[in-house]
Coordinates of C-alpha atoms and ligand atoms in Angstrom, one line a residue:
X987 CA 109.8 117.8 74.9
X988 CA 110.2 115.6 78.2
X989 CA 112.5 113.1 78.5
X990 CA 110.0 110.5 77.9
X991 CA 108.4 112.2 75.5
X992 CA 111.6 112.1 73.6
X993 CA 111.9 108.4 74.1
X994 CA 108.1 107.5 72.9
X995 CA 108.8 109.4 69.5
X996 CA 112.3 107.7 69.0
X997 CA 110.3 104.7 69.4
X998 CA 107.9 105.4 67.3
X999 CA 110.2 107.1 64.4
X1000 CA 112.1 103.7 64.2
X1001 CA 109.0 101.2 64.8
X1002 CA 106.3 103.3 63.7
X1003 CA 102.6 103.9 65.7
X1004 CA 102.6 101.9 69.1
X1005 CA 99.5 100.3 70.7
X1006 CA 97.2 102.6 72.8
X1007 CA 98.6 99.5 75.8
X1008 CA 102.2 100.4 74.8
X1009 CA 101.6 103.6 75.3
X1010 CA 99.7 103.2 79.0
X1011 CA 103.0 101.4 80.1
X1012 CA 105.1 103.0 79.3
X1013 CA 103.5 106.3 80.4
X1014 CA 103.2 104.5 84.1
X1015 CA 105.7 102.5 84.7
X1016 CA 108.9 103.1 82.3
X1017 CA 111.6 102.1 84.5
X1018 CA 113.0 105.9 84.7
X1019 CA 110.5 108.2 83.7
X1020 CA 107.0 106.6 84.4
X1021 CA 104.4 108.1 86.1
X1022 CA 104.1 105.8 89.3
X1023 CA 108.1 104.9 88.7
X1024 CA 108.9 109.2 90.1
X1025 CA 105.6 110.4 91.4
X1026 CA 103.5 110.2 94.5
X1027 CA 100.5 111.0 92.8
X1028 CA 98.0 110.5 95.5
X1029 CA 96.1 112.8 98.0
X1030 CA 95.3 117.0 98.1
X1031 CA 98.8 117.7 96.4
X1032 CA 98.4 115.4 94.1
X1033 CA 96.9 114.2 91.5
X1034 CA 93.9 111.9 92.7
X1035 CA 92.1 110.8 96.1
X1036 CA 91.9 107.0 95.8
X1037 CA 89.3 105.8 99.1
X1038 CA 91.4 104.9 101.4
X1039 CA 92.9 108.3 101.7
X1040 CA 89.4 109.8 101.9
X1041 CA 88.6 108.1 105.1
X1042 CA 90.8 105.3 108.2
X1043 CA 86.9 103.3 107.6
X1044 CA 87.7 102.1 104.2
X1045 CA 90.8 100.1 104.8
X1046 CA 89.5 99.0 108.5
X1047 CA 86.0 97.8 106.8
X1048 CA 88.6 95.7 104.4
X1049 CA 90.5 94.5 106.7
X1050 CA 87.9 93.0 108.7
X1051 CA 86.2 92.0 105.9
X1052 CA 89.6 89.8 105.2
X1053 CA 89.3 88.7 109.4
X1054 CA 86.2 86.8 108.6
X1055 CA 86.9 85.6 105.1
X1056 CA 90.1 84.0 107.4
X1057 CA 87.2 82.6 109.7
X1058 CA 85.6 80.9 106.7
X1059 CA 88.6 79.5 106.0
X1060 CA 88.9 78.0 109.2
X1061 CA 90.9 80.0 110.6
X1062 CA 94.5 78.4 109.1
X1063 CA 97.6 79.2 111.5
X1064 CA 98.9 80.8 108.2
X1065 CA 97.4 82.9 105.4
X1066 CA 98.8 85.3 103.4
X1067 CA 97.4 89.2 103.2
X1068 CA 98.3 90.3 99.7
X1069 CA 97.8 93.6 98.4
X1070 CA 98.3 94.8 95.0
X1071 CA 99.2 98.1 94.0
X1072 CA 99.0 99.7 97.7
X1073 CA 99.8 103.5 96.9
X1074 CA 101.3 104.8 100.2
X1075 CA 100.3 101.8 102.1
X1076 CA 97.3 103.2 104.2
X1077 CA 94.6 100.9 103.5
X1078 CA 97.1 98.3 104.5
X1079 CA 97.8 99.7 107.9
X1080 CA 94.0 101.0 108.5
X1081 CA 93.4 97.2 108.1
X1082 CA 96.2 95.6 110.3
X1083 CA 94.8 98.0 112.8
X1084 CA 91.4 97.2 112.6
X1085 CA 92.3 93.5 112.3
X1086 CA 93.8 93.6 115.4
X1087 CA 91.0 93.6 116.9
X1088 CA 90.0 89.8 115.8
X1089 CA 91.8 87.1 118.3
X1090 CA 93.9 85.0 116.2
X1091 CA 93.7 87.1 113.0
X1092 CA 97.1 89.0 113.0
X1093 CA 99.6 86.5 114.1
X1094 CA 98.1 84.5 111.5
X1095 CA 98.7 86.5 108.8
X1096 CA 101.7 87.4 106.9
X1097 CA 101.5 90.7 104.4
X1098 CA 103.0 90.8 100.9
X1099 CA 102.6 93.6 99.1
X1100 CA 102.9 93.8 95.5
X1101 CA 104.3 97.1 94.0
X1102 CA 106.2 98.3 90.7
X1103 CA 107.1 101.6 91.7
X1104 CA 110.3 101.9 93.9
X1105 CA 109.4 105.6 95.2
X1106 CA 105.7 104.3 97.1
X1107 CA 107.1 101.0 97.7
X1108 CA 109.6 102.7 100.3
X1109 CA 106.8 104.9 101.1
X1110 CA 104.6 101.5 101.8
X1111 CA 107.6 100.1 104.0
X1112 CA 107.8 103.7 106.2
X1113 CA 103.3 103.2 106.8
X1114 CA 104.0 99.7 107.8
X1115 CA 107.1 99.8 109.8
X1116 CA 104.9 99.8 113.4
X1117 CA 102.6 97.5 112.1
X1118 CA 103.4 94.7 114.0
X1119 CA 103.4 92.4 111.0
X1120 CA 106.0 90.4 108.7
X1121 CA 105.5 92.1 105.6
X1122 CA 107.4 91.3 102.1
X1123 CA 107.4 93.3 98.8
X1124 CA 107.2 92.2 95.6
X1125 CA 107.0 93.0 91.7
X1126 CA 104.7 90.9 90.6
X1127 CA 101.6 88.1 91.8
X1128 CA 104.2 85.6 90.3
X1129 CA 106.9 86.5 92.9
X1130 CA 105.0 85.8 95.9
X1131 CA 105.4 82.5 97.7
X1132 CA 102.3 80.6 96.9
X1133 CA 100.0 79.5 100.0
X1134 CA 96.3 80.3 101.2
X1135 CA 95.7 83.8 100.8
X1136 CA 93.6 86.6 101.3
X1137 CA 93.5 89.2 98.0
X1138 CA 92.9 93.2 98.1
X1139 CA 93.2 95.6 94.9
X1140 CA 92.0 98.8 95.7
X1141 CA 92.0 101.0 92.2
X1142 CA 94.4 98.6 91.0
X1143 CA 92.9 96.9 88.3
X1144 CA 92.3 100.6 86.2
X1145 CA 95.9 101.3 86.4
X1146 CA 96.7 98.5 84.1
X1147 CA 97.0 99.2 80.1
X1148 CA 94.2 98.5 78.0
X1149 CA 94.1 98.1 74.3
X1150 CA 91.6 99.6 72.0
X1151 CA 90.0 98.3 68.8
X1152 CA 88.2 101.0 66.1
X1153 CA 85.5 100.0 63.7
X1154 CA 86.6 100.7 60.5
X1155 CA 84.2 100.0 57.6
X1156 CA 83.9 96.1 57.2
X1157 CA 87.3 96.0 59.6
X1158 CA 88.4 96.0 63.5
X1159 CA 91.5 98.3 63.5
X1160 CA 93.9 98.6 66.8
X1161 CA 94.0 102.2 67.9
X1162 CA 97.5 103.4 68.3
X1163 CA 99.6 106.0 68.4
X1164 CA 101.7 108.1 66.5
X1165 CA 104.0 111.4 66.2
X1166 CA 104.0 114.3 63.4
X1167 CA 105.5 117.2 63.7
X1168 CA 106.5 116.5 68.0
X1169 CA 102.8 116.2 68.6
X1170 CA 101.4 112.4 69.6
X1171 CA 98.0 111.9 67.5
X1172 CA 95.8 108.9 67.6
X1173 CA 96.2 106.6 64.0
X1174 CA 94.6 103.3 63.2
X1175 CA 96.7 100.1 63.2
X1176 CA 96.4 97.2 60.5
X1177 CA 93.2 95.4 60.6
X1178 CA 93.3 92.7 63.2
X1179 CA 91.8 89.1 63.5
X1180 CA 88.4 89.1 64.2
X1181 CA 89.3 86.0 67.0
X1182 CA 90.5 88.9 69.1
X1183 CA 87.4 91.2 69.2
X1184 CA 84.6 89.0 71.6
X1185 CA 81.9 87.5 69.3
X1186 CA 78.9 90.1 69.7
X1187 CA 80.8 92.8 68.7
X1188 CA 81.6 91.8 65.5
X1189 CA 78.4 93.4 63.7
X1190 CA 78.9 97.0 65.2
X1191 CA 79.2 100.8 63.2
X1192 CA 82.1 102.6 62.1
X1193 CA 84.2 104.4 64.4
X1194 CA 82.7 101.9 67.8
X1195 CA 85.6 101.3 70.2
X1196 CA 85.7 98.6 72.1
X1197 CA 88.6 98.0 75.0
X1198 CA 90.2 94.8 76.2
X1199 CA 93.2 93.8 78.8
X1200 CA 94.8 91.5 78.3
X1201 CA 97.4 92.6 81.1
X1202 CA 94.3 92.6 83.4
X1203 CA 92.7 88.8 81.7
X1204 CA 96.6 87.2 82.8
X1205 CA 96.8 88.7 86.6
X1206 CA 93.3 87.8 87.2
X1207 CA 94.0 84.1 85.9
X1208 CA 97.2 83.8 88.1
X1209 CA 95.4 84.7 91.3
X1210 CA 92.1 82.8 90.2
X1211 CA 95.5 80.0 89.4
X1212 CA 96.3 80.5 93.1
X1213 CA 92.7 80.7 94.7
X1214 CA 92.0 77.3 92.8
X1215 CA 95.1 75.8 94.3
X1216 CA 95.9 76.8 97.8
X1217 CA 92.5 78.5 98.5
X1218 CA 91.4 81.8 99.4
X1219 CA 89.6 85.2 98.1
X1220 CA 90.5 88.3 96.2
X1221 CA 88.6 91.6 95.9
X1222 CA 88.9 94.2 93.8
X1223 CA 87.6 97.7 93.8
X1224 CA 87.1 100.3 91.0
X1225 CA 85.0 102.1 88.9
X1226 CA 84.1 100.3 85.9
X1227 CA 81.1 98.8 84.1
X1228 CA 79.3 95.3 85.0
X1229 CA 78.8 94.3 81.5
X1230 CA 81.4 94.7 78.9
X1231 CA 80.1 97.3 76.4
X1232 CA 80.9 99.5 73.5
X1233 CA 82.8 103.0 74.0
X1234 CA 86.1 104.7 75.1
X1235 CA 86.9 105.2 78.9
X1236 CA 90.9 105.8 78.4
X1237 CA 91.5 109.1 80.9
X1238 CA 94.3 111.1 81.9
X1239 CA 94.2 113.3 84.9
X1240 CA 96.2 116.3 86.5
X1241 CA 95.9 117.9 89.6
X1242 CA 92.6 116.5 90.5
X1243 CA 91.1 117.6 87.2
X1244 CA 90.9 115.9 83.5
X1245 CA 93.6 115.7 81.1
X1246 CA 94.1 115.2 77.4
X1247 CA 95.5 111.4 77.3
X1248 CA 98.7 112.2 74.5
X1249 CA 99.9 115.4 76.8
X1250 CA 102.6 115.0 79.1
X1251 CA 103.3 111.5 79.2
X1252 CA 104.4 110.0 82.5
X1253 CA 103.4 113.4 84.0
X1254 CA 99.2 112.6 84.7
X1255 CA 97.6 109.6 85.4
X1256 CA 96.4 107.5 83.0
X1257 CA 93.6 104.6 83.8
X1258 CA 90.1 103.0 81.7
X1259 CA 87.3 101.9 83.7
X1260 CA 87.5 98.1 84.5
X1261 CA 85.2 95.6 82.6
X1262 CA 84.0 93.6 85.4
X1263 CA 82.1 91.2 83.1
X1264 CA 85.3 90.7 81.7
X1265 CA 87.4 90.0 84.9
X1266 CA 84.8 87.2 85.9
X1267 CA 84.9 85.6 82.5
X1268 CA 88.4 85.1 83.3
X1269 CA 88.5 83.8 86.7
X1270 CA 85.8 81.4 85.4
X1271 CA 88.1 80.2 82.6
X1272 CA 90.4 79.1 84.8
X1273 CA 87.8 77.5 87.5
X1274 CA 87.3 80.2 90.2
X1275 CA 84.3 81.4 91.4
X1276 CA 83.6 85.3 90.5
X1277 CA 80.9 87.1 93.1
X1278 CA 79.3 90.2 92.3
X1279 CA 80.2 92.7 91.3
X1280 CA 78.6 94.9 94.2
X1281 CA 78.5 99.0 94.3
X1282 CA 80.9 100.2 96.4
X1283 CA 77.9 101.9 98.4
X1284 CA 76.4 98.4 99.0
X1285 CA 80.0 97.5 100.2
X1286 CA 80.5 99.6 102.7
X1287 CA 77.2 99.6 104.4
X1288 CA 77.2 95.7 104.3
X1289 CA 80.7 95.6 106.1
X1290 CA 79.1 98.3 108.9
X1291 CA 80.2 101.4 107.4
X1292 CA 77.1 103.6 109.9
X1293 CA 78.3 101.3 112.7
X1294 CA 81.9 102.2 112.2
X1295 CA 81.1 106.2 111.7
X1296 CA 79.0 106.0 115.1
X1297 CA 81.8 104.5 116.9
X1298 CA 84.3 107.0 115.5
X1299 CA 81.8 110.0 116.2
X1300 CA 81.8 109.2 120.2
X1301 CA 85.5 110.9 120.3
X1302 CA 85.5 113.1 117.2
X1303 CA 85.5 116.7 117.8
X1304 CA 82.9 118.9 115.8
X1305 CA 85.3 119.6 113.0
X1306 CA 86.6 115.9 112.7
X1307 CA 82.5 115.0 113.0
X1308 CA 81.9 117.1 109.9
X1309 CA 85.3 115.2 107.6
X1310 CA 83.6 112.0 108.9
X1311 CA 80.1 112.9 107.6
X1312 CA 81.4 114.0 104.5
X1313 CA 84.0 111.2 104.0
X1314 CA 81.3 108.9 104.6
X1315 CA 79.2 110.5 101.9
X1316 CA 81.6 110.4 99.6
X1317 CA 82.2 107.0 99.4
X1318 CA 78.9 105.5 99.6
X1319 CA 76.7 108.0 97.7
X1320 CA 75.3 107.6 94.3
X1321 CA 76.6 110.7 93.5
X1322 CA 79.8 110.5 94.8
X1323 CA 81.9 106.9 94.6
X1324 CA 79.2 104.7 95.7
X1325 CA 78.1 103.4 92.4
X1326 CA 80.5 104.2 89.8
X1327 CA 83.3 102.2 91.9
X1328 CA 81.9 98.5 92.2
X1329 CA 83.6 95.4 93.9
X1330 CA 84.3 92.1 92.6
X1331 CA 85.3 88.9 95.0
X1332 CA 87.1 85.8 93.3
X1333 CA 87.2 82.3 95.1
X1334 CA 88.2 79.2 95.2
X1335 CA 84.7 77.4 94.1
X1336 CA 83.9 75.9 96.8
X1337 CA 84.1 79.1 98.9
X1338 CA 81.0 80.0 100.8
X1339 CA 80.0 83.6 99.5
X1340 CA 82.5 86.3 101.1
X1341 CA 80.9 88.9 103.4
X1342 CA 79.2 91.4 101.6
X1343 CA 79.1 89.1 98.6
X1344 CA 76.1 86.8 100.2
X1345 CA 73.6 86.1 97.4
X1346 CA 75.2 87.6 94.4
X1347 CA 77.0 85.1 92.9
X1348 CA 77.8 86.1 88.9
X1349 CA 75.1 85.6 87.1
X1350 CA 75.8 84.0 83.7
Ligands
SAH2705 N1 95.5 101.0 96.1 C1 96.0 102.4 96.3 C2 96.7 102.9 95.0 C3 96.0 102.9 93.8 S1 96.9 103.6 92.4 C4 95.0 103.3 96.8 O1 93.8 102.9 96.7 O2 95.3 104.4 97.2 C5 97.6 102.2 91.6 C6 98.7 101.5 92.3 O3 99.1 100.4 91.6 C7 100.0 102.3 92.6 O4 100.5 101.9 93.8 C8 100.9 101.8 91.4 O5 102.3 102.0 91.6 C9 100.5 100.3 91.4 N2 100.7 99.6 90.1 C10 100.4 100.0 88.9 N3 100.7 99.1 88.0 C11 101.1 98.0 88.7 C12 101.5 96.7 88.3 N4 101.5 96.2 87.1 N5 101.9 95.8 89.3 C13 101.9 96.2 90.6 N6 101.5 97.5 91.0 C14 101.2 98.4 90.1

């Protein structure tokens, strides 16, 4: 057994089964042994390809996108660039470089960056260090000085645990986890209040699952807290479902390939789709304004994806024009990330619609 696998089954010998949520954290981020704490997890050695590693056009599309949601906001001498959960920090610097290219933009802005894992987040300060731009880290939203600010989470929102409740006969059960014999197995918790499964799920069959955050519900209610009070937009991006439904989407992958999600824990990645219905209920609990959500496909072209692949074709040579082609595909296709991943903007209410986001304001 691994280290950590060791210290989930102590855990669960003295407390009995833990929560399938328990089990995502401490699988990611356990302070020693977690997942994102040791690895760097992303790219062709790695694990997964997250979009702005695919192609420079994704982080420079967002990073102009986030030039002209500064315009909107009339162009304040200050605003705050926050990412959250930046990986090796290159949609950040694709964006910095493409936002250079608005007057006034970059010596507006301030970066903070907000990052758990101590191995990328000095990976993150090494992409940035010619960026031209004051940039801060932090642990969490909470930590970073309030003010105006511009939000990007790019696969962020998937990383963060999820809990998962099993029909069971007349009874919602939480789906945990426990050990026999060395090997983790999935059990059934005691039967839980009913006030925490949502209304029109109650009536369902035996063995439904249904999945909540309530990690995401709180981060998306401090920054919607945030947009409310100092103003601003967020925007997250991730592959998810727009309406919150029944079903399991827990996954664990390895080298670029599926994984079973009780092997190796804090050795593969571990994510569930995001419930996008359920992000915007939240932001509008607390008063912001959710828009979309958007394919990523739509995205992209919206923000001039063919515009920016023409411009970078001029000077590419016939190998790089071929990457380009097929990076571009990739992201925007049906097939490939363009519908699957989806984007979500939150604002303060009386925001005009963010780019890309123009006529698609959450429909109740
Ligand atoms: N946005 C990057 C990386 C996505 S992977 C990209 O698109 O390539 C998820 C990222 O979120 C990693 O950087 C991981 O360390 C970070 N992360 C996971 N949980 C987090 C949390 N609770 N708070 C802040 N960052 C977190």
């Amino acid at each position: 057994m691994s280290p950590l696998a060791k210290i989930l089954e102590e855990i669960i010998l003295r407390d009995g089964p833990i929560s399938v949520e328990e089990w995502m954290s401490i699988c990611l981020s356990h302070p020693e042994h977690g997942y994102y704490t040791t690895g760097q997890p992303f790219g062709k050695q790695g694990d997964f390809t997250t979009a702005p590693e695919i192609s420079q056009m994704f982080g420079e599309l967002l990073g102009l996108w986030a030039a002209v949601v500064w315009q909107q906001m009339g162009a304040p001498d200050k605003v705050q660039l926050i990412e959250l959960g930046p990986g090796r920090g290159t949609l950040m610097s694709d964006a910095l470089r493409a936002g250079k290219g608005v007057p006034g933009f970059i010596n507006a802005i301030s970066v903070d960056m907000v990052e758990t894992s101590p191995i990328l987040m000095a990976l993150q300060k090494q992409t940035l260090t010619d960026a031209g731009v004051k940039s801060q880290w932090h642990q969490t939203i909470e930590d970073v000085p309030s003010g105006p600010s511009i939000i990007i989470g790019n696969e962020f929102l998937d990383a963060l645990p999820i809990r998962q409740w099993v029909k069971d006969g007349d009874h919602w059960k939480e789906r945990c986890v426990n050990v026999i014999d060395d090997r983790f197995e999935f059990t059934l918790g005691d039967q839980v209040d009913l006030s925490d499964i949502p209304e029109v799920f109650r009536q369902t069959s035996d063995g439904d699952i249904l999945e909540t955050s309530s990690i995401t519900t709180d981060i998306i209610q401090k920054i919607s807290a945030r947009l409310c009070q100092f103003g601003g937009v967020a925007v997250f991006i991730d592959y998810g479902h727009s309406a919150t439904g029944l079903g399991e989407t827990l996954q664990a992958v390895k080298n670029h390939g599926y994984a079973e999600p009780l092997l190796d824990p804090g050795q593969q990645d571990l994510t569930a789709h995001v419930d996008f219905a359920a992000v915007a209920r939240a932001a509008k609990e607390i008063g912001a304004r959710p828009w979309g959500p958007i394919t990523q496909g739509d995205l992209l072209e919206r923000l001039g994806i063919s515009a920016r692949a023409t411009s970078l074709l001029a000077s590419a040579t016939k190998e790089q024009a071929i990457e380009l082609a097929s990076a571009r595909q990739r992201l925007t296709a049906p097939d490939g990330m363009g519908r699957l991943f989806k984007a979500i903007a939150i604002s303060h209410p009386d925001a005009p619609a963010p780019p890309a986001f123009e006529e698609v304001s959450w429909a109740d």
